[in-house]
Amino acid sequence: MATAVQTPSRREIISLFRSLIRSARQFPDYNIREYTKRRTIEAFRDNKTLSEPSSIAAAFADGKSQLQVAKRQAVVYSLYAPKVKSIMDIKH
Amino acid sequence: MKGVKISGRPLYLDMQATSPVDPRVLDAMLPYFVSQYGNPHSRTHLYGWESDEAVEAARGQVANLINASPKEIVFTSGATECNNISVKGVMHFYREKKKHVITTQTEHKCVLDSCRHLQQEGFDVTYLPVKPDGLIDLNELRSSIRSDTGLVSVMAVNNEIGVIQPMEEIGQICKEFNIPFHTDAAQALGKIPIDVNKWNVSLMSLSGHKVYGPKGVGALYMRRRPRIRVEPQMNGGGQERGIRSGTVPTPLVVGMGAACELAMKEMEYDEKWVTKLKDRLLNGVRSKLDGVVVNGSTESRYAGNLNLSFAYVEGESLLMGLKEVAVSSGSACTSASLEPSYVLRALGVDEDMAHTSIRFGIGRFTTEEEIDKAVELTVNQVEKLREMSPLYEMVKEGVAGLFLVFLQVTWQSTPLDEWWLKHVQRI
């Protein structure tokens, strides 16, 4: 695409981060939930240093598509959640 | 399940048996289960074309991860099939001239069993022994090569103990003698960097479900230059260039492709995470227990596979006591038998220590809390079992008990292992 990619604003980035964390919490599976949270936090931390507008836009677009995947899969995982929870979710 | 009462689903630490499907992989697969159900070999309509396109894209993703060409990838049902095609297929194809196969004693059962099958047909097989650290001796490999050696098969990462064989050096030796080199890289894919050219492999077996992909799919790498040829096991419609007939399962193949692409992106991150957890586990166990031995080389190993032996503890009781941790004493294929692992025995691990081995498999989705929990449960269980063990009591009592220990040991004629000696000297 030849058209200039728009760099996302700070507010948009924070909003994406929050959405990702929110959909991570939707996973009934303990491991997937924890992983999605951890991976989101660390990916945003790693990308903090990006300065090139194009790479910021690329990372943002990637995050957005990941959010779509997370939203869809949180639904699928909820539909087929096992009756018995992980022991990590029980004892705390 | 059969009288076992559990309060919750156990925490999963058996990543070498199989790994959970990554939600991103499942997301890529679902469309091919739901609407895009065409047969990838149908050439007459859209359904076939879109499936074919997806299969070819997946082939590219798999090839990319191992630095191969997509044309060198053949989709199969899993690493076992790949190993069968490689070992039996190559030897059958070159049966006129080549009569000898070299493999190792610590290979996966499917390679060993294929070799045994070849032996029944009159082929000659050398099972290379391994050093106490689980690695093969390169000089021994060199000296076992004969003029009629048709294949060298050495696995990259061992499924039970996680040691990484010196692939580049083995590849170099095979190149020198111009012998095809096959490797079972099911446990290596997505975990350590793989380059088919650096390793100089002619054939490589890959599996989907060890890299957070679906079960029931694998891929065989077959070098095109210089070309390696095999006799197919499955005859039929001539799919996969006639090497593996049968309809290619589009959703599974797409899943394997997605898993490989993900592994490529995440390998570095996963590696760091898994290493961190492995250290946490090992330090946690070692800080509270003595007599814990890591089986296999400590340097050349994949961090996600930690095989530990606990002295003075009976392995089956330990596994039974660890109901809330899903771990295994060795490979899943042999976990039904009470026999100690043949891999550990090949390492020269004593019978009693081989009996107490536990394989902790750490992966992408393992958490720090799970590791802490596993450490706590393991330590408790080992301490409980040791309290009951008269042998451990005597060892703890020290010099006074030393004589008795020796008496018992010699009486049972159990050979003293290195750890034992060290321990006794310390007392």
Short mmCIF file of C-alpha atoms in Angstrom, two decimals:
data_model
loop_
_atom_site.label_atom_id
_atom_site.label_comp_id
_atom_site.label_asym_id
_atom_site.label_seq_id
_atom_site.Cartn_x
_atom_site.Cartn_y
_atom_site.Cartn_z
CA MET A 1 0.00 0.00 0.00
CA ALA A 2 1.39 3.30 -1.05
CA THR A 3 -0.75 5.43 1.22
CA ALA A 4 1.00 6.72 4.30
CA VAL A 5 0.18 4.67 7.38
CA GLN A 6 -1.14 6.68 10.26
CA THR A 7 0.77 6.50 13.49
CA PRO A 8 -1.59 5.61 16.33
CA SER A 9 -1.98 8.12 19.12
CA ARG A 10 -0.95 7.42 22.70
CA ARG A 11 -4.59 7.10 23.66
CA GLU A 12 -5.24 4.52 20.95
CA ILE A 13 -2.25 2.49 22.08
CA ILE A 14 -3.35 2.48 25.70
CA SER A 15 -6.85 1.55 24.66
CA LEU A 16 -5.53 -1.40 22.65
CA PHE A 17 -3.47 -2.54 25.61
CA ARG A 18 -6.49 -2.39 27.90
CA SER A 19 -8.66 -4.27 25.42
CA LEU A 20 -6.07 -7.01 25.13
CA ILE A 21 -5.83 -7.40 28.90
CA ARG A 22 -9.59 -7.41 29.16
CA SER A 23 -9.97 -10.19 26.57
CA ALA A 24 -7.14 -12.12 28.23
CA ARG A 25 -9.25 -12.20 31.40
CA GLN A 26 -12.10 -13.75 29.45
CA PHE A 27 -10.22 -17.00 28.92
CA PRO A 28 -11.50 -19.65 31.33
CA ASP A 29 -8.29 -21.64 30.83
CA TYR A 30 -5.77 -20.70 33.52
CA ASN A 31 -2.68 -21.10 31.37
CA ILE A 32 -3.98 -19.30 28.30
CA ARG A 33 -5.29 -16.46 30.46
CA GLU A 34 -2.00 -15.95 32.27
CA TYR A 35 0.00 -16.27 29.07
CA THR A 36 -2.11 -13.74 27.18
CA LYS A 37 -1.73 -11.23 29.99
CA ARG A 38 1.99 -11.76 30.34
CA ARG A 39 2.64 -11.72 26.61
CA THR A 40 0.62 -8.55 26.13
CA ILE A 41 2.44 -6.70 28.90
CA GLU A 42 5.85 -7.78 27.68
CA ALA A 43 5.14 -7.04 24.03
CA PHE A 44 4.05 -3.52 24.87
CA ARG A 45 7.09 -3.08 27.10
CA ASP A 46 9.39 -4.27 24.34
CA ASN A 47 7.79 -2.01 21.77
CA LYS A 48 8.05 1.02 24.02
CA THR A 49 11.38 1.87 22.47
CA LEU A 50 10.07 1.96 18.91
CA SER A 51 10.52 5.38 17.35
CA GLU A 52 10.10 4.80 13.62
CA PRO A 53 6.47 5.75 12.72
CA SER A 54 6.17 2.84 10.31
CA SER A 55 7.29 0.27 12.87
CA ILE A 56 4.95 1.76 15.47
CA ALA A 57 2.09 1.48 13.00
CA ALA A 58 3.08 -2.10 12.15
CA ALA A 59 3.23 -3.12 15.82
CA PHE A 60 -0.12 -1.46 16.40
CA ALA A 61 -1.72 -3.28 13.47
CA ASP A 62 -0.28 -6.56 14.73
CA GLY A 63 -1.70 -5.89 18.18
CA LYS A 64 -5.09 -5.17 16.69
CA SER A 65 -5.19 -8.44 14.80
CA GLN A 66 -4.06 -10.25 17.94
CA LEU A 67 -6.95 -8.63 19.77
CA GLN A 68 -9.38 -10.01 17.21
CA VAL A 69 -7.91 -13.49 17.66
CA ALA A 70 -8.10 -13.19 21.45
CA LYS A 71 -11.71 -12.03 21.36
CA ARG A 72 -12.77 -14.90 19.09
CA GLN A 73 -10.82 -17.54 20.97
CA ALA A 74 -12.02 -16.37 24.38
CA VAL A 75 -15.51 -17.21 23.14
CA VAL A 76 -14.45 -20.62 21.79
CA TYR A 77 -12.61 -21.47 25.00
CA SER A 78 -15.64 -20.43 27.08
CA LEU A 79 -17.92 -22.65 25.02
CA TYR A 80 -15.79 -25.71 25.73
CA ALA A 81 -14.49 -24.93 29.22
CA PRO A 82 -14.07 -28.11 31.28
CA LYS A 83 -16.38 -28.55 34.25
CA VAL A 84 -13.50 -28.99 36.67
CA LYS A 85 -11.25 -25.95 37.01
CA SER A 86 -7.47 -26.01 37.12
CA ILE A 87 -6.12 -26.48 40.61
CA MET A 88 -4.30 -23.21 40.14
CA ASP A 89 -7.68 -21.49 39.99
CA ILE A 90 -9.06 -23.26 43.04
CA LYS A 91 -6.50 -22.88 45.81
CA HIS A 92 -5.39 -19.37 46.48
CA MET B 1 -11.42 -41.21 36.55
CA LYS B 2 -11.27 -44.69 38.08
CA GLY B 3 -11.42 -43.89 41.78
CA VAL B 4 -8.96 -41.01 41.69
CA LYS B 5 -10.38 -38.05 43.55
CA ILE B 6 -8.98 -34.72 42.54
CA SER B 7 -10.09 -31.28 43.53
CA GLY B 8 -9.07 -29.64 40.27
CA ARG B 9 -7.38 -30.29 36.98
CA PRO B 10 -3.68 -30.95 37.65
CA LEU B 11 -1.13 -28.41 36.54
CA TYR B 12 0.41 -29.57 33.31
CA LEU B 13 4.13 -30.22 33.20
CA ASP B 14 4.34 -32.85 30.49
CA MET B 15 5.13 -30.75 27.41
CA GLN B 16 7.27 -33.50 25.87
CA ALA B 17 4.28 -35.83 25.68
CA THR B 18 2.21 -33.19 23.98
CA SER B 19 1.61 -29.47 24.18
CA PRO B 20 -1.70 -27.65 24.31
CA VAL B 21 -2.87 -26.07 21.06
CA ASP B 22 -2.12 -22.37 20.99
CA PRO B 23 -5.32 -20.30 20.62
CA ARG B 24 -3.72 -18.50 17.68
CA VAL B 25 -3.20 -21.85 15.98
CA LEU B 26 -6.77 -22.92 16.63
CA ASP B 27 -7.94 -19.60 15.25
CA ALA B 28 -6.14 -20.32 11.98
CA MET B 29 -7.55 -23.85 11.81
CA LEU B 30 -11.22 -23.23 12.52
CA PRO B 31 -12.20 -21.81 9.12
CA TYR B 32 -11.03 -25.05 7.52
CA PHE B 33 -13.24 -27.06 9.83
CA VAL B 34 -16.26 -24.85 9.31
CA SER B 35 -16.62 -23.48 5.79
CA GLN B 36 -13.49 -24.15 3.76
CA TYR B 37 -13.77 -27.90 3.75
CA GLY B 38 -12.62 -28.64 0.22
CA ASN B 39 -10.26 -31.46 -0.68
CA PRO B 40 -6.95 -29.78 -1.49
CA HIS B 41 -6.49 -32.18 -4.38
CA SER B 42 -9.75 -31.18 -6.09
CA ARG B 43 -8.74 -29.22 -9.14
CA THR B 44 -12.17 -28.51 -10.54
CA HIS B 45 -13.72 -26.06 -8.10
CA LEU B 46 -13.14 -23.24 -5.64
CA TYR B 47 -13.33 -25.51 -2.60
CA GLY B 48 -10.33 -27.42 -3.77
CA TRP B 49 -8.37 -24.36 -4.82
CA GLU B 50 -8.72 -22.53 -1.53
CA SER B 51 -7.72 -25.62 0.45
CA ASP B 52 -4.77 -26.21 -1.84
CA GLU B 53 -3.66 -22.63 -1.37
CA ALA B 54 -3.86 -23.01 2.41
CA VAL B 55 -1.85 -26.25 2.31
CA GLU B 56 0.85 -24.66 0.19
CA ALA B 57 1.02 -21.65 2.50
CA ALA B 58 1.45 -23.99 5.46
CA ARG B 59 4.19 -25.85 3.59
CA GLY B 60 5.99 -22.55 3.24
CA GLN B 61 5.61 -21.76 6.93
CA VAL B 62 7.05 -25.12 7.97
CA ALA B 63 9.92 -24.84 5.47
CA ASN B 64 10.70 -21.35 6.71
CA LEU B 65 11.24 -22.46 10.28
CA ILE B 66 13.89 -25.00 9.27
CA ASN B 67 15.41 -22.96 6.44
CA ALA B 68 14.30 -25.40 3.74
CA SER B 69 12.45 -25.03 0.45
CA PRO B 70 8.67 -25.67 0.54
CA LYS B 71 9.24 -28.30 -2.15
CA GLU B 72 11.20 -30.36 0.36
CA ILE B 73 8.31 -30.72 2.82
CA VAL B 74 5.98 -33.72 2.81
CA PHE B 75 3.02 -33.69 5.17
CA THR B 76 2.40 -36.90 7.11
CA SER B 77 0.41 -38.01 10.13
CA GLY B 78 3.19 -37.31 12.61
CA ALA B 79 6.81 -37.84 13.52
CA THR B 80 6.34 -41.59 13.94
CA GLU B 81 5.28 -41.92 10.33
CA CYS B 82 8.16 -39.68 9.24
CA ASN B 83 10.62 -41.85 11.13
CA ASN B 84 9.18 -44.99 9.59
CA ILE B 85 9.35 -43.56 6.08
CA SER B 86 12.89 -42.34 6.67
CA VAL B 87 14.41 -45.42 8.22
CA LYS B 88 12.59 -48.15 6.33
CA GLY B 89 11.91 -46.15 3.19
CA VAL B 90 15.52 -45.16 2.56
CA MET B 91 16.91 -48.61 3.30
CA HIS B 92 14.30 -50.30 1.13
CA PHE B 93 14.98 -47.95 -1.74
CA TYR B 94 18.74 -48.48 -1.66
CA ARG B 95 18.55 -52.13 -0.61
CA GLU B 96 20.70 -53.35 -3.50
CA LYS B 97 23.80 -51.55 -2.30
CA LYS B 98 23.27 -50.51 1.29
CA LYS B 99 22.77 -52.96 4.12
CA HIS B 100 23.75 -51.09 7.26
CA VAL B 101 22.07 -48.48 9.50
CA ILE B 102 23.63 -46.55 12.37
CA THR B 103 21.42 -45.22 15.13
CA THR B 104 21.70 -44.64 18.87
CA GLN B 105 20.43 -46.51 21.90
CA THR B 106 18.48 -43.50 23.11
CA GLU B 107 16.34 -42.98 20.01
CA HIS B 108 12.58 -42.84 20.17
CA LYS B 109 10.81 -46.19 20.12
CA CYS B 110 9.57 -45.74 16.56
CA VAL B 111 13.10 -45.44 15.19
CA LEU B 112 14.33 -48.40 17.23
CA ASP B 113 11.35 -50.47 16.22
CA SER B 114 11.80 -49.62 12.54
CA CYS B 115 15.42 -50.70 12.88
CA ARG B 116 14.40 -53.94 14.50
CA HIS B 117 12.05 -54.50 11.59
CA LEU B 118 14.93 -53.94 9.18
CA GLN B 119 17.06 -56.42 11.09
CA GLN B 120 14.39 -59.05 10.58
CA GLU B 121 14.65 -58.38 6.87
CA GLY B 122 18.38 -59.01 6.99
CA PHE B 123 19.75 -55.50 7.37
CA ASP B 124 22.52 -54.76 9.84
CA VAL B 125 21.97 -52.14 12.53
CA THR B 126 24.52 -50.52 14.85
CA TYR B 127 23.03 -49.04 18.01
CA LEU B 128 25.60 -46.50 19.17
CA PRO B 129 25.96 -46.29 22.94
CA VAL B 130 25.87 -42.88 24.58
CA LYS B 131 28.18 -41.31 27.12
CA PRO B 132 26.89 -40.78 30.69
CA ASP B 133 25.76 -37.30 29.65
CA GLY B 134 23.52 -38.76 26.94
CA LEU B 135 25.58 -37.56 23.98
CA ILE B 136 27.08 -39.85 21.40
CA ASP B 137 30.81 -40.22 20.88
CA LEU B 138 31.66 -38.79 17.47
CA ASN B 139 34.72 -40.98 17.09
CA GLU B 140 32.61 -44.02 17.76
CA LEU B 141 30.19 -42.88 15.06
CA ARG B 142 33.06 -42.40 12.65
CA SER B 143 34.47 -45.84 13.31
CA SER B 144 31.08 -47.53 12.93
CA ILE B 145 30.65 -46.29 9.39
CA ARG B 146 31.07 -49.01 6.77
CA SER B 147 31.10 -48.97 3.00
CA ASP B 148 27.54 -50.29 2.93
CA THR B 149 26.14 -47.87 5.52
CA GLY B 150 22.97 -46.48 4.05
CA LEU B 151 21.69 -44.24 6.83
CA VAL B 152 22.68 -42.52 10.03
CA SER B 153 19.74 -41.67 12.26
CA VAL B 154 20.32 -39.56 15.38
CA MET B 155 17.63 -37.58 17.13
CA ALA B 156 18.22 -33.88 17.72
CA VAL B 157 16.63 -33.35 21.14
CA ASN B 158 15.98 -36.42 23.26
CA ASN B 159 12.36 -36.79 24.31
CA GLU B 160 13.12 -38.18 27.75
CA ILE B 161 16.16 -36.29 28.96
CA GLY B 162 16.24 -33.29 26.62
CA VAL B 163 19.90 -33.48 25.62
CA ILE B 164 20.83 -31.94 22.29
CA GLN B 165 23.13 -34.07 20.14
CA PRO B 166 25.95 -32.33 18.27
CA MET B 167 23.98 -32.14 15.03
CA GLU B 168 26.40 -30.05 12.99
CA GLU B 169 29.33 -32.34 13.77
CA ILE B 170 27.33 -35.47 12.97
CA GLY B 171 26.17 -33.86 9.73
CA GLN B 172 29.77 -33.08 8.86
CA ILE B 173 30.84 -36.69 9.37
CA CYS B 174 27.94 -37.93 7.22
CA LYS B 175 28.86 -35.46 4.52
CA GLU B 176 32.45 -36.66 4.59
CA PHE B 177 31.37 -40.26 3.99
CA ASN B 178 28.48 -39.27 1.75
CA ILE B 179 25.86 -41.03 3.86
CA PRO B 180 22.29 -39.76 4.21
CA PHE B 181 21.65 -38.31 7.66
CA HIS B 182 18.20 -38.57 9.20
CA THR B 183 17.20 -36.81 12.38
CA ASP B 184 14.07 -36.98 14.51
CA ALA B 185 13.60 -33.31 15.36
CA ALA B 186 10.10 -33.58 16.82
CA GLN B 187 11.28 -32.30 20.20
CA ALA B 188 13.59 -29.71 18.65
CA LEU B 189 11.23 -27.93 16.30
CA GLY B 190 10.41 -24.44 17.49
CA LYS B 191 12.58 -24.87 20.55
CA ILE B 192 16.09 -24.67 19.23
CA PRO B 193 17.13 -23.02 15.96
CA ILE B 194 17.09 -25.57 13.13
CA ASP B 195 18.87 -25.12 9.83
CA VAL B 196 18.79 -28.13 7.53
CA ASN B 197 21.84 -26.88 5.67
CA LYS B 198 23.96 -26.25 8.75
CA TRP B 199 23.03 -29.67 10.10
CA ASN B 200 23.43 -31.23 6.66
CA VAL B 201 20.44 -33.51 7.14
CA SER B 202 18.89 -35.43 4.27
CA LEU B 203 15.72 -36.26 6.13
CA MET B 204 14.11 -34.73 9.17
CA SER B 205 10.99 -35.77 11.08
CA LEU B 206 8.76 -33.06 12.49
CA SER B 207 5.60 -33.17 14.53
CA GLY B 208 2.73 -30.72 14.93
CA HIS B 209 1.61 -31.38 18.46
CA LYS B 210 4.94 -30.70 20.12
CA VAL B 211 4.95 -27.09 18.91
CA TYR B 212 1.50 -26.10 20.16
CA GLY B 213 -0.10 -27.37 16.97
CA PRO B 214 -2.69 -30.10 16.46
CA LYS B 215 -2.13 -33.83 16.92
CA GLY B 216 -2.27 -36.09 13.91
CA VAL B 217 -0.04 -34.09 11.63
CA GLY B 218 3.67 -34.04 10.99
CA ALA B 219 6.06 -33.10 8.26
CA LEU B 220 8.98 -34.87 6.69
CA TYR B 221 11.82 -32.83 5.29
CA MET B 222 13.45 -34.53 2.29
CA ARG B 223 16.49 -32.94 0.70
CA ARG B 224 16.32 -32.27 -3.03
CA ARG B 225 19.99 -31.52 -3.65
CA PRO B 226 21.56 -34.03 -3.38
CA ARG B 227 18.33 -35.86 -3.79
CA ILE B 228 17.30 -38.48 -1.27
CA ARG B 229 14.78 -41.08 -2.32
CA VAL B 230 12.53 -43.33 -0.30
CA GLU B 231 10.16 -46.17 -0.93
CA PRO B 232 6.68 -44.95 0.02
CA GLN B 233 4.79 -46.83 2.73
CA MET B 234 1.40 -45.57 1.72
CA ASN B 235 0.36 -46.22 -1.87
CA GLY B 236 -2.62 -44.62 -3.47
CA GLY B 237 -3.58 -41.37 -5.11
CA GLY B 238 -0.03 -40.12 -5.33
CA GLN B 239 -0.49 -37.11 -3.09
CA GLU B 240 2.60 -35.42 -1.64
CA ARG B 241 4.61 -36.38 -4.72
CA GLY B 242 3.73 -40.03 -4.25
CA ILE B 243 5.67 -40.28 -0.99
CA ARG B 244 2.60 -40.18 1.18
CA SER B 245 -0.66 -40.92 -0.56
CA GLY B 246 -3.91 -40.03 1.15
CA THR B 247 -5.87 -36.79 1.33
CA VAL B 248 -3.89 -34.08 3.07
CA PRO B 249 -5.87 -32.97 6.15
CA THR B 250 -6.18 -29.26 5.43
CA PRO B 251 -7.17 -28.02 8.92
CA LEU B 252 -4.38 -29.95 10.61
CA VAL B 253 -1.79 -28.89 8.08
CA VAL B 254 -2.91 -25.28 8.39
CA GLY B 255 -2.56 -25.65 12.15
CA MET B 256 0.94 -27.02 11.84
CA GLY B 257 1.88 -24.16 9.52
CA ALA B 258 0.48 -21.58 11.90
CA ALA B 259 2.26 -23.23 14.83
CA CYS B 260 5.57 -23.09 12.93
CA GLU B 261 5.14 -19.45 12.00
CA LEU B 262 4.31 -18.65 15.60
CA ALA B 263 7.28 -20.66 16.83
CA MET B 264 9.52 -18.64 14.55
CA LYS B 265 8.23 -15.38 16.03
CA GLU B 266 8.14 -16.56 19.61
CA MET B 267 11.18 -18.82 19.84
CA GLU B 268 13.44 -16.26 21.47
CA TYR B 269 10.82 -15.12 23.95
CA ASP B 270 9.74 -18.68 24.81
CA GLU B 271 13.33 -19.78 25.24
CA LYS B 272 14.00 -17.03 27.78
CA TRP B 273 10.83 -17.81 29.68
CA VAL B 274 11.35 -21.56 29.73
CA THR B 275 14.96 -21.19 30.89
CA LYS B 276 13.87 -18.89 33.69
CA LEU B 277 11.27 -21.39 34.85
CA LYS B 278 13.67 -24.31 34.59
CA ASP B 279 16.14 -22.51 36.86
CA ARG B 280 13.36 -21.68 39.27
CA LEU B 281 12.29 -25.32 39.40
CA LEU B 282 15.77 -26.76 39.76
CA ASN B 283 16.87 -24.22 42.37
CA GLY B 284 13.63 -24.66 44.25
CA VAL B 285 13.99 -28.42 44.45
CA ARG B 286 17.73 -28.36 45.14
CA SER B 287 17.43 -25.80 47.94
CA LYS B 288 15.16 -28.10 49.90
CA LEU B 289 16.28 -31.60 48.94
CA ASP B 290 19.57 -33.38 48.68
CA GLY B 291 20.19 -36.32 46.41
CA VAL B 292 18.63 -34.76 43.34
CA VAL B 293 20.38 -35.64 40.09
CA VAL B 294 19.77 -34.09 36.69
CA ASN B 295 19.82 -36.86 34.10
CA GLY B 296 21.77 -36.10 30.95
CA SER B 297 24.20 -33.37 30.00
CA THR B 298 23.73 -30.10 31.86
CA GLU B 299 25.23 -27.96 29.09
CA SER B 300 23.90 -29.35 25.85
CA ARG B 301 20.22 -29.59 26.66
CA TYR B 302 16.89 -28.00 25.94
CA ALA B 303 15.76 -26.08 29.03
CA GLY B 304 12.12 -27.12 28.77
CA ASN B 305 12.92 -30.73 29.58
CA LEU B 306 14.21 -31.34 33.09
CA ASN B 307 14.65 -35.00 33.97
CA LEU B 308 15.40 -35.46 37.65
CA SER B 309 16.13 -38.50 39.79
CA PHE B 310 15.50 -38.44 43.51
CA ALA B 311 17.67 -40.77 45.55
CA TYR B 312 16.04 -43.15 48.08
CA VAL B 313 12.58 -42.66 46.65
CA GLU B 314 10.50 -45.15 44.77
CA GLY B 315 9.47 -43.59 41.49
CA GLU B 316 5.99 -44.98 41.14
CA SER B 317 5.04 -43.91 44.67
CA LEU B 318 6.35 -40.46 43.90
CA LEU B 319 4.32 -40.19 40.70
CA MET B 320 1.23 -41.48 42.45
CA GLY B 321 1.73 -38.96 45.23
CA LEU B 322 2.00 -36.13 42.74
CA LYS B 323 -1.61 -36.34 41.69
CA GLU B 324 -1.89 -32.61 41.26
CA VAL B 325 1.05 -32.35 38.90
CA ALA B 326 0.78 -33.93 35.47
CA VAL B 327 4.29 -35.26 34.97
CA SER B 328 5.74 -38.46 33.62
CA SER B 329 8.64 -40.69 34.44
CA GLY B 330 9.73 -40.76 30.83
CA SER B 331 8.13 -40.99 27.44
CA ALA B 332 4.37 -41.26 27.25
CA CYS B 333 4.65 -44.35 25.06
CA THR B 334 6.28 -46.35 27.83
CA SER B 335 4.62 -44.71 30.84
CA ALA B 336 2.30 -47.68 31.26
CA SER B 337 5.11 -50.06 32.13
CA LEU B 338 6.92 -50.15 35.46
CA GLU B 339 10.24 -50.84 33.80
CA PRO B 340 12.81 -48.08 34.18
CA SER B 341 13.46 -46.08 31.05
CA TYR B 342 15.79 -47.65 28.48
CA VAL B 343 17.15 -44.18 27.78
CA LEU B 344 18.33 -43.74 31.35
CA ARG B 345 19.77 -47.22 31.38
CA ALA B 346 21.69 -46.41 28.20
CA LEU B 347 23.18 -43.47 30.08
CA GLY B 348 24.42 -45.89 32.71
CA VAL B 349 22.08 -44.58 35.38
CA ASP B 350 21.68 -47.12 38.17
CA GLU B 351 18.53 -49.14 38.30
CA ASP B 352 17.33 -47.51 41.52
CA MET B 353 17.99 -43.98 40.28
CA ALA B 354 16.42 -44.75 36.91
CA HIS B 355 13.34 -45.89 38.77
CA THR B 356 12.91 -42.53 40.49
CA SER B 357 13.16 -40.30 37.46
CA ILE B 358 10.60 -37.62 36.79
CA ARG B 359 10.48 -35.55 33.63
CA PHE B 360 9.30 -32.00 34.13
CA GLY B 361 8.24 -30.46 30.82
CA ILE B 362 8.04 -26.70 30.78
CA GLY B 363 6.47 -24.77 27.94
CA ARG B 364 5.09 -21.53 26.58
CA PHE B 365 2.03 -21.54 28.82
CA THR B 366 3.68 -22.63 32.08
CA THR B 367 3.55 -20.01 34.83
CA GLU B 368 5.84 -19.17 37.72
CA GLU B 369 3.08 -20.03 40.19
CA GLU B 370 2.78 -23.49 38.66
CA ILE B 371 6.50 -24.06 39.08
CA ASP B 372 6.35 -22.97 42.72
CA LYS B 373 3.43 -25.27 43.31
CA ALA B 374 5.19 -28.17 41.59
CA VAL B 375 8.30 -27.58 43.72
CA GLU B 376 6.25 -27.50 46.89
CA LEU B 377 4.35 -30.68 46.06
CA THR B 378 7.42 -32.56 44.89
CA VAL B 379 9.47 -31.60 47.94
CA ASN B 380 6.66 -32.60 50.29
CA GLN B 381 6.17 -35.91 48.60
CA VAL B 382 9.85 -36.78 48.44
CA GLU B 383 10.30 -35.89 52.11
CA LYS B 384 7.31 -37.99 53.04
CA LEU B 385 8.63 -40.99 51.14
CA ARG B 386 12.13 -40.58 52.49
CA GLU B 387 10.79 -40.52 56.03
CA MET B 388 9.47 -43.99 55.39
CA SER B 389 12.66 -45.20 53.78
CA PRO B 390 14.95 -47.15 56.11
CA LEU B 391 17.85 -46.65 53.73
CA TYR B 392 17.57 -42.87 53.85
CA GLU B 393 17.37 -43.00 57.65
CA MET B 394 20.65 -44.84 57.82
CA VAL B 395 22.36 -42.47 55.46
CA LYS B 396 21.21 -39.53 57.53
CA GLU B 397 22.44 -41.11 60.74
CA GLY B 398 25.88 -40.83 59.24
CA VAL B 399 28.99 -42.74 60.16
CA ALA B 400 27.25 -45.03 62.58
CA GLY B 401 24.91 -46.08 59.83
CA LEU B 402 27.61 -46.22 57.20
CA PHE B 403 28.54 -49.77 57.96
CA LEU B 404 24.94 -50.86 57.79
CA VAL B 405 24.46 -49.06 54.53
CA PHE B 406 27.45 -50.75 53.03
CA LEU B 407 26.22 -54.04 54.35
CA GLN B 408 22.87 -53.51 52.79
CA VAL B 409 24.30 -52.24 49.56
CA THR B 410 26.73 -55.07 49.13
CA TRP B 411 24.13 -57.54 50.24
CA GLN B 412 21.75 -56.33 47.57
CA SER B 413 24.77 -56.09 45.29
CA THR B 414 23.62 -52.74 44.06
CA PRO B 415 26.50 -50.95 42.38
CA LEU B 416 27.46 -47.65 43.99
CA ASP B 417 26.95 -44.73 41.70
CA GLU B 418 28.99 -41.60 41.65
CA TRP B 419 26.53 -39.58 43.65
CA TRP B 420 26.40 -42.22 46.27
CA LEU B 421 30.11 -42.23 46.74
CA LYS B 422 30.23 -38.47 47.05
CA HIS B 423 27.47 -38.52 49.59
CA VAL B 424 29.09 -41.18 51.69
CA GLN B 425 32.43 -39.36 51.64
CA ARG B 426 30.75 -36.21 52.87
CA ILE B 427 29.37 -38.01 55.86
#
